PDB file of C-alpha atoms in Angstrom:
ATOM      1  CA  UNK A 510      65.509 246.375 145.220  1.00  0.00           C
ATOM      2  CA  UNK A 511      64.301 243.156 143.582  1.00  0.00           C
ATOM      3  CA  UNK A 512      67.877 242.186 142.809  1.00  0.00           C
ATOM      4  CA  UNK A 513      68.916 242.711 146.453  1.00  0.00           C
ATOM      5  CA  UNK A 514      66.050 240.567 147.759  1.00  0.00           C
ATOM      6  CA  UNK A 515      66.843 237.857 145.274  1.00  0.00           C
ATOM      7  CA  UNK A 516      70.500 237.831 146.282  1.00  0.00           C
ATOM      8  CA  UNK A 517      69.506 237.813 149.947  1.00  0.00           C
ATOM      9  CA  UNK A 518      67.236 234.808 149.398  1.00  0.00           C
ATOM     10  CA  UNK A 519      69.961 232.876 147.588  1.00  0.00           C
ATOM     11  CA  UNK A 520      72.460 233.671 150.321  1.00  0.00           C
ATOM     12  CA  UNK A 521      69.992 232.511 153.017  1.00  0.00           C
ATOM     13  CA  UNK A 522      69.317 229.285 151.188  1.00  0.00           C
ATOM     14  CA  UNK A 523      73.033 228.626 150.825  1.00  0.00           C
ATOM     15  CA  UNK A 524      73.541 229.216 154.533  1.00  0.00           C
ATOM     16  CA  UNK A 525      70.724 226.784 155.277  1.00  0.00           C
ATOM     17  CA  UNK A 526      72.277 224.061 153.154  1.00  0.00           C
ATOM     18  CA  UNK A 527      75.637 224.672 154.794  1.00  0.00           C
ATOM     19  CA  UNK A 528      74.141 224.379 158.270  1.00  0.00           C
ATOM     20  CA  UNK A 529      72.324 221.171 157.295  1.00  0.00           C
ATOM     21  CA  UNK A 530      75.539 219.678 155.926  1.00  0.00           C
ATOM     22  CA  UNK A 531      77.434 220.614 159.097  1.00  0.00           C
ATOM     23  CA  UNK A 532      74.770 219.024 161.329  1.00  0.00           C
ATOM     24  CA  UNK A 533      74.831 215.817 159.332  1.00  0.00           C
ATOM     25  CA  UNK A 534      78.595 215.500 159.680  1.00  0.00           C
ATOM     26  CA  UNK A 535      79.259 216.905 163.176  1.00  0.00           C
ATOM     27  CA  UNK A 536      75.904 217.114 164.887  1.00  0.00           C
ATOM     28  CA  UNK A 537      73.956 220.296 165.638  1.00  0.00           C
ATOM     29  CA  UNK A 538      75.330 222.440 168.451  1.00  0.00           C
ATOM     30  CA  UNK A 539      71.872 222.676 170.085  1.00  0.00           C
ATOM     31  CA  UNK A 540      71.536 218.886 170.346  1.00  0.00           C
ATOM     32  CA  UNK A 541      73.699 218.879 173.491  1.00  0.00           C
ATOM     33  CA  UNK A 542      71.695 221.551 175.252  1.00  0.00           C
ATOM     34  CA  UNK A 543      69.789 220.395 178.350  1.00  0.00           C
ATOM     35  CA  UNK A 544      66.248 221.724 178.443  1.00  0.00           C
ATOM     36  CA  UNK A 545      65.407 222.735 181.997  1.00  0.00           C
ATOM     37  CA  UNK A 546      61.752 222.050 182.775  1.00  0.00           C
ATOM     38  CA  UNK A 547      59.629 224.848 184.057  1.00  0.00           C
ATOM     39  CA  UNK A 548      58.951 224.848 187.819  1.00  0.00           C
ATOM     40  CA  UNK A 549      55.346 223.720 187.336  1.00  0.00           C
ATOM     41  CA  UNK A 550      56.345 220.813 185.081  1.00  0.00           C
ATOM     42  CA  UNK A 551      59.198 219.777 187.386  1.00  0.00           C
ATOM     43  CA  UNK A 552      56.799 219.747 190.362  1.00  0.00           C
ATOM     44  CA  UNK A 553      54.394 217.461 188.537  1.00  0.00           C
ATOM     45  CA  UNK A 554      57.190 215.063 187.607  1.00  0.00           C
ATOM     46  CA  UNK A 555      58.550 214.796 191.165  1.00  0.00           C
ATOM     47  CA  UNK A 556      55.132 214.415 192.789  1.00  0.00           C
ATOM     48  CA  UNK A 557      54.470 210.819 193.818  1.00  0.00           C
ATOM     49  CA  UNK A 558      51.489 209.183 192.132  1.00  0.00           C
ATOM     50  CA  UNK A 559      48.380 208.811 194.288  1.00  0.00           C
ATOM     51  CA  UNK A 560      47.946 205.242 195.550  1.00  0.00           C
ATOM     52  CA  UNK A 561      44.873 203.544 194.147  1.00  0.00           C
ATOM     53  CA  UNK A 562      42.340 202.589 196.811  1.00  0.00           C
ATOM     54  CA  UNK A 563      41.404 198.906 196.885  1.00  0.00           C
ATOM     55  CA  UNK A 564      38.006 197.602 198.008  1.00  0.00           C
ATOM     56  CA  UNK A 565      38.668 193.946 197.199  1.00  0.00           C
ATOM     57  CA  UNK A 566      38.108 192.536 200.707  1.00  0.00           C
ATOM     58  CA  UNK A 567      34.833 194.392 201.249  1.00  0.00           C
ATOM     59  CA  UNK A 568      33.702 193.456 197.735  1.00  0.00           C
ATOM     60  CA  UNK A 569      34.355 189.751 198.359  1.00  0.00           C
ATOM     61  CA  UNK A 570      32.630 189.938 201.745  1.00  0.00           C
ATOM     62  CA  UNK A 571      29.566 191.565 200.197  1.00  0.00           C
ATOM     63  CA  UNK A 572      29.493 189.002 197.384  1.00  0.00           C
ATOM     64  CA  UNK A 573      29.473 186.020 199.767  1.00  0.00           C
ATOM     65  CA  UNK A 574      26.998 187.636 202.143  1.00  0.00           C
ATOM     66  CA  UNK A 575      24.665 188.584 199.307  1.00  0.00           C
ATOM     67  CA  UNK A 576      24.657 185.048 197.893  1.00  0.00           C
ATOM     68  CA  UNK A 577      23.668 183.539 201.252  1.00  0.00           C
ATOM     69  CA  UNK A 578      21.087 186.249 201.900  1.00  0.00           C
ATOM     70  CA  UNK A 579      19.404 185.987 198.485  1.00  0.00           C
ATOM     71  CA  UNK A 580      19.219 182.200 198.624  1.00  0.00           C
ATOM     72  CA  UNK A 581      17.766 182.195 202.143  1.00  0.00           C
ATOM     73  CA  UNK A 582      15.219 184.928 201.476  1.00  0.00           C
ATOM     74  CA  UNK A 583      14.090 183.185 198.288  1.00  0.00           C
ATOM     75  CA  UNK A 584      13.639 179.912 200.171  1.00  0.00           C
ATOM     76  CA  UNK A 585      11.720 181.657 202.949  1.00  0.00           C
ATOM     77  CA  UNK A 586       9.567 183.662 200.517  1.00  0.00           C
ATOM     78  CA  UNK A 587       8.595 180.529 198.590  1.00  0.00           C
ATOM     79  CA  UNK A 588       7.747 178.821 201.877  1.00  0.00           C
ATOM     80  CA  UNK A 589       5.419 181.683 202.895  1.00  0.00           C
ATOM     81  CA  UNK A 590       3.726 181.730 199.481  1.00  0.00           C
ATOM     82  CA  UNK A 591       3.267 177.979 199.382  1.00  0.00           C
ATOM     83  CA  UNK A 592       1.548 177.870 202.770  1.00  0.00           C
ATOM     84  CA  UNK A 593      -0.219 181.223 202.372  1.00  0.00           C
ATOM     85  CA  UNK A 594       1.516 182.708 205.412  1.00  0.00           C
ATOM     86  CA  UNK A 595       2.062 186.437 205.886  1.00  0.00           C
ATOM     87  CA  UNK A 596       5.083 187.884 207.656  1.00  0.00           C
ATOM     88  CA  UNK A 597       4.745 191.656 207.973  1.00  0.00           C
ATOM     89  CA  UNK A 598       7.943 191.901 210.045  1.00  0.00           C
ATOM     90  CA  UNK A 599      10.318 191.002 207.218  1.00  0.00           C
ATOM     91  CA  UNK A 600      10.762 192.331 203.686  1.00  0.00           C
ATOM     92  CA  UNK A 601      12.199 189.324 201.879  1.00  0.00           C
ATOM     93  CA  UNK A 602      12.782 191.264 198.647  1.00  0.00           C
ATOM     94  CA  UNK A 603      14.832 194.056 200.236  1.00  0.00           C
ATOM     95  CA  UNK A 604      18.168 194.541 198.456  1.00  0.00           C
ATOM     96  CA  UNK A 605      21.418 194.761 200.383  1.00  0.00           C
ATOM     97  CA  UNK A 606      23.099 198.142 200.516  1.00  0.00           C
ATOM     98  CA  UNK A 607      26.712 197.639 199.532  1.00  0.00           C
ATOM     99  CA  UNK A 608      29.042 198.410 202.421  1.00  0.00           C
ATOM    100  CA  UNK A 609      32.036 199.645 200.467  1.00  0.00           C
ATOM    101  CA  UNK A 610      35.030 200.339 202.699  1.00  0.00           C
ATOM    102  CA  UNK A 611      38.754 200.293 201.772  1.00  0.00           C
ATOM    103  CA  UNK A 612      41.027 197.327 202.472  1.00  0.00           C
ATOM    104  CA  UNK A 613      43.323 199.493 204.599  1.00  0.00           C
ATOM    105  CA  UNK A 614      40.593 200.050 207.175  1.00  0.00           C
ATOM    106  CA  UNK A 615      40.101 196.311 207.752  1.00  0.00           C
ATOM    107  CA  UNK A 616      42.163 195.478 210.838  1.00  0.00           C
ATOM    108  CA  UNK A 617      42.051 192.222 212.842  1.00  0.00           C
ATOM    109  CA  UNK A 618      38.902 193.252 214.710  1.00  0.00           C
ATOM    110  CA  UNK A 619      36.907 194.157 211.603  1.00  0.00           C
ATOM    111  CA  UNK A 620      38.192 191.079 209.779  1.00  0.00           C
ATOM    112  CA  UNK A 621      36.985 188.949 212.706  1.00  0.00           C
ATOM    113  CA  UNK A 622      33.475 190.442 212.459  1.00  0.00           C
ATOM    114  CA  UNK A 623      33.376 189.764 208.723  1.00  0.00           C
ATOM    115  CA  UNK A 624      34.466 186.141 209.149  1.00  0.00           C
ATOM    116  CA  UNK A 625      31.956 185.470 211.949  1.00  0.00           C
ATOM    117  CA  UNK A 626      29.084 186.965 209.955  1.00  0.00           C
ATOM    118  CA  UNK A 627      29.803 184.716 206.969  1.00  0.00           C
ATOM    119  CA  UNK A 628      30.218 181.591 209.132  1.00  0.00           C
ATOM    120  CA  UNK A 629      26.990 182.224 211.039  1.00  0.00           C
ATOM    121  CA  UNK A 630      25.079 183.044 207.857  1.00  0.00           C
ATOM    122  CA  UNK A 631      26.193 179.749 206.324  1.00  0.00           C
ATOM    123  CA  UNK A 632      24.902 177.747 209.295  1.00  0.00           C
ATOM    124  CA  UNK A 633      21.667 179.708 209.634  1.00  0.00           C
ATOM    125  CA  UNK A 634      20.959 179.365 205.907  1.00  0.00           C
ATOM    126  CA  UNK A 635      21.520 175.626 206.099  1.00  0.00           C
ATOM    127  CA  UNK A 636      19.258 175.223 209.144  1.00  0.00           C
ATOM    128  CA  UNK A 637      16.529 177.403 207.640  1.00  0.00           C
ATOM    129  CA  UNK A 638      16.405 175.328 204.463  1.00  0.00           C
ATOM    130  CA  UNK A 639      16.415 172.125 206.480  1.00  0.00           C
ATOM    131  CA  UNK A 640      13.514 173.195 208.709  1.00  0.00           C
ATOM    132  CA  UNK A 641      11.468 174.275 205.708  1.00  0.00           C
ATOM    133  CA  UNK A 642      12.152 170.938 204.019  1.00  0.00           C
ATOM    134  CA  UNK A 643      11.191 169.099 207.197  1.00  0.00           C
ATOM    135  CA  UNK A 644       7.772 170.768 207.605  1.00  0.00           C
ATOM    136  CA  UNK A 645       7.093 170.141 203.927  1.00  0.00           C
ATOM    137  CA  UNK A 646       7.572 166.380 204.131  1.00  0.00           C
ATOM    138  CA  UNK A 647       3.891 165.929 204.866  1.00  0.00           C
ATOM    139  CA  UNK A 648       2.010 168.265 202.544  1.00  0.00           C
ATOM    140  CA  UNK A 649      -1.328 167.415 204.141  1.00  0.00           C
ATOM    141  CA  UNK A 650      -0.166 168.278 207.634  1.00  0.00           C
ATOM    142  CA  UNK A 651      -0.793 171.807 208.846  1.00  0.00           C
ATOM    143  CA  UNK A 652       2.308 173.684 210.012  1.00  0.00           C
ATOM    144  CA  UNK A 653       2.326 173.960 213.782  1.00  0.00           C
ATOM    145  CA  UNK A 654       3.045 177.246 215.527  1.00  0.00           C
ATOM    146  CA  UNK A 655       6.312 176.064 217.047  1.00  0.00           C
ATOM    147  CA  UNK A 656       7.812 174.987 213.709  1.00  0.00           C
ATOM    148  CA  UNK A 657       6.691 178.225 212.088  1.00  0.00           C
ATOM    149  CA  UNK A 658       8.275 180.284 214.849  1.00  0.00           C
ATOM    150  CA  UNK A 659      11.599 178.466 214.476  1.00  0.00           C
ATOM    151  CA  UNK A 660      11.647 179.084 210.717  1.00  0.00           C
ATOM    152  CA  UNK A 661      10.777 182.753 211.125  1.00  0.00           C
ATOM    153  CA  UNK A 662      13.475 183.180 213.770  1.00  0.00           C
ATOM    154  CA  UNK A 663      16.105 181.797 211.402  1.00  0.00           C
ATOM    155  CA  UNK A 664      14.918 184.088 208.599  1.00  0.00           C
ATOM    156  CA  UNK A 665      14.947 187.187 210.817  1.00  0.00           C
ATOM    157  CA  UNK A 666      18.454 186.506 212.060  1.00  0.00           C
ATOM    158  CA  UNK A 667      19.733 185.950 208.534  1.00  0.00           C
ATOM    159  CA  UNK A 668      18.171 189.251 207.509  1.00  0.00           C
ATOM    160  CA  UNK A 669      19.673 191.081 210.506  1.00  0.00           C
ATOM    161  CA  UNK A 670      23.170 189.685 209.939  1.00  0.00           C
ATOM    162  CA  UNK A 671      23.118 190.511 206.241  1.00  0.00           C
ATOM    163  CA  UNK A 672      22.022 194.111 206.881  1.00  0.00           C
ATOM    164  CA  UNK A 673      24.060 194.996 209.973  1.00  0.00           C
ATOM    165  CA  UNK A 674      26.130 198.154 209.381  1.00  0.00           C
ATOM    166  CA  UNK A 675      29.853 198.207 210.072  1.00  0.00           C
ATOM    167  CA  UNK A 676      30.280 201.983 210.223  1.00  0.00           C
ATOM    168  CA  UNK A 677      27.505 204.369 211.245  1.00  0.00           C
ATOM    169  CA  UNK A 678      27.153 208.115 211.607  1.00  0.00           C
ATOM    170  CA  UNK A 679      26.491 208.777 215.325  1.00  0.00           C
ATOM    171  CA  UNK A 680      24.335 211.816 214.501  1.00  0.00           C
ATOM    172  CA  UNK A 681      21.752 210.181 212.238  1.00  0.00           C
ATOM    173  CA  UNK A 682      22.663 206.477 212.744  1.00  0.00           C
ATOM    174  CA  UNK A 683      22.880 205.959 209.000  1.00  0.00           C
ATOM    175  CA  UNK A 684      25.359 203.580 207.416  1.00  0.00           C
ATOM    176  CA  UNK A 685      28.569 205.214 206.187  1.00  0.00           C
ATOM    177  CA  UNK A 686      29.340 204.130 202.627  1.00  0.00           C
ATOM    178  CA  UNK A 687      31.723 206.861 201.448  1.00  0.00           C
ATOM    179  CA  UNK A 688      35.186 207.054 202.999  1.00  0.00           C
ATOM    180  CA  UNK A 689      37.091 210.263 202.292  1.00  0.00           C
ATOM    181  CA  UNK A 690      38.809 210.767 205.652  1.00  0.00           C
ATOM    182  CA  UNK A 691      41.771 208.848 207.187  1.00  0.00           C
ATOM    183  CA  UNK A 692      41.067 205.295 208.366  1.00  0.00           C
ATOM    184  CA  UNK A 693      41.476 206.262 212.036  1.00  0.00           C
ATOM    185  CA  UNK A 694      38.502 208.609 211.698  1.00  0.00           C
ATOM    186  CA  UNK A 695      36.172 205.805 210.641  1.00  0.00           C
ATOM    187  CA  UNK A 696      37.471 203.177 213.056  1.00  0.00           C
ATOM    188  CA  UNK A 697      36.024 205.314 215.841  1.00  0.00           C
ATOM    189  CA  UNK A 698      32.651 205.005 214.099  1.00  0.00           C
ATOM    190  CA  UNK A 699      32.739 201.217 214.034  1.00  0.00           C
ATOM    191  CA  UNK A 700      29.308 199.917 215.020  1.00  0.00           C
ATOM    192  CA  UNK A 701      30.611 197.553 217.727  1.00  0.00           C
ATOM    193  CA  UNK A 702      27.424 197.430 219.767  1.00  0.00           C
ATOM    194  CA  UNK A 703      25.261 196.657 216.756  1.00  0.00           C
ATOM    195  CA  UNK A 704      27.674 194.083 215.372  1.00  0.00           C
ATOM    196  CA  UNK A 705      28.121 192.271 218.678  1.00  0.00           C
ATOM    197  CA  UNK A 706      24.418 192.131 219.561  1.00  0.00           C
ATOM    198  CA  UNK A 707      23.542 190.814 216.086  1.00  0.00           C
ATOM    199  CA  UNK A 708      26.347 188.254 216.199  1.00  0.00           C
ATOM    200  CA  UNK A 709      25.394 187.009 219.671  1.00  0.00           C
ATOM    201  CA  UNK A 710      21.785 186.543 218.578  1.00  0.00           C
ATOM    202  CA  UNK A 711      22.855 184.655 215.489  1.00  0.00           C
ATOM    203  CA  UNK A 712      25.377 182.515 217.362  1.00  0.00           C
ATOM    204  CA  UNK A 713      22.687 181.234 219.720  1.00  0.00           C
ATOM    205  CA  UNK A 714      20.969 179.661 216.685  1.00  0.00           C
ATOM    206  CA  UNK A 715      24.058 178.473 214.842  1.00  0.00           C
ATOM    207  CA  UNK A 716      25.949 176.529 217.491  1.00  0.00           C
ATOM    208  CA  UNK A 717      25.345 173.374 215.495  1.00  0.00           C
ATOM    209  CA  UNK A 718      23.878 172.360 212.166  1.00  0.00           C
ATOM    210  CA  UNK A 719      20.637 170.497 212.447  1.00  0.00           C
ATOM    211  CA  UNK A 720      19.719 167.275 210.679  1.00  0.00           C
ATOM    212  CA  UNK A 721      16.715 165.079 210.012  1.00  0.00           C
ATOM    213  CA  UNK A 722      16.833 161.369 210.749  1.00  0.00           C
ATOM    214  CA  UNK A 723      14.525 158.785 209.262  1.00  0.00           C
ATOM    215  CA  UNK A 724      14.073 155.538 211.201  1.00  0.00           C
ATOM    216  CA  UNK A 725      13.353 152.108 209.704  1.00  0.00           C
ATOM    217  CA  UNK A 726       9.609 152.474 210.248  1.00  0.00           C
ATOM    218  CA  UNK A 727       9.578 155.422 207.861  1.00  0.00           C
ATOM    219  CA  UNK A 728       8.707 157.969 210.523  1.00  0.00           C
ATOM    220  CA  UNK A 729      10.691 161.179 210.525  1.00  0.00           C
ATOM    221  CA  UNK A 730      11.977 162.999 213.535  1.00  0.00           C
ATOM    222  CA  UNK A 731      13.948 166.173 213.931  1.00  0.00           C
ATOM    223  CA  UNK A 732      17.196 166.253 215.885  1.00  0.00           C
ATOM    224  CA  UNK A 733      20.484 168.081 216.031  1.00  0.00           C
ATOM    225  CA  UNK A 734      24.006 167.026 215.209  1.00  0.00           C
ATOM    226  CA  UNK A 735      27.216 168.740 216.170  1.00  0.00           C
TER     227      UNK A 735
END
């Protein structure tokens, strides 16, 4: 029995060497075989890759809006602290909730709202800082009610513009920040009324940038320039 096994092993080894030599010279017969993928594998290969969602436009909009908002609220907060004034109607340290919506949802109408908000915020921020600087020219002079009201109005409009929601849930009126449905679904939830009313209010204050003129006598007066 041992002899038979030994002979069988030698024969098998010889056959292996012969097959190896044949493959090296002529190529193995199985090299030309085409391996057919299984149905599940083939389905995965043919399936188109999912398109990556981009939020670049909304991200840039939020970045610019946040910069203007933070600067304005800091200026206003320092003004209140310096003159020991309380404003219970505005939380100047409130953070902006990021309105993250995909680029594909931004049509001409939405893009127009975004552009107007940034433009108005820029003018309002400029005018707010200018008014605060103007009332601070004379540190010994008490701030009059009219000047204070103008400054507070600018601050409130900046706050409102920065926080206005683009898309809201009509059932609870909360801002929509997660978009998992088709774009058409959310366009119907565009907060047009809120956006328009906030923009109109802001536009009434940002028609022109204001300026301060100093005459030759050294007296200051406040005026507007187009």
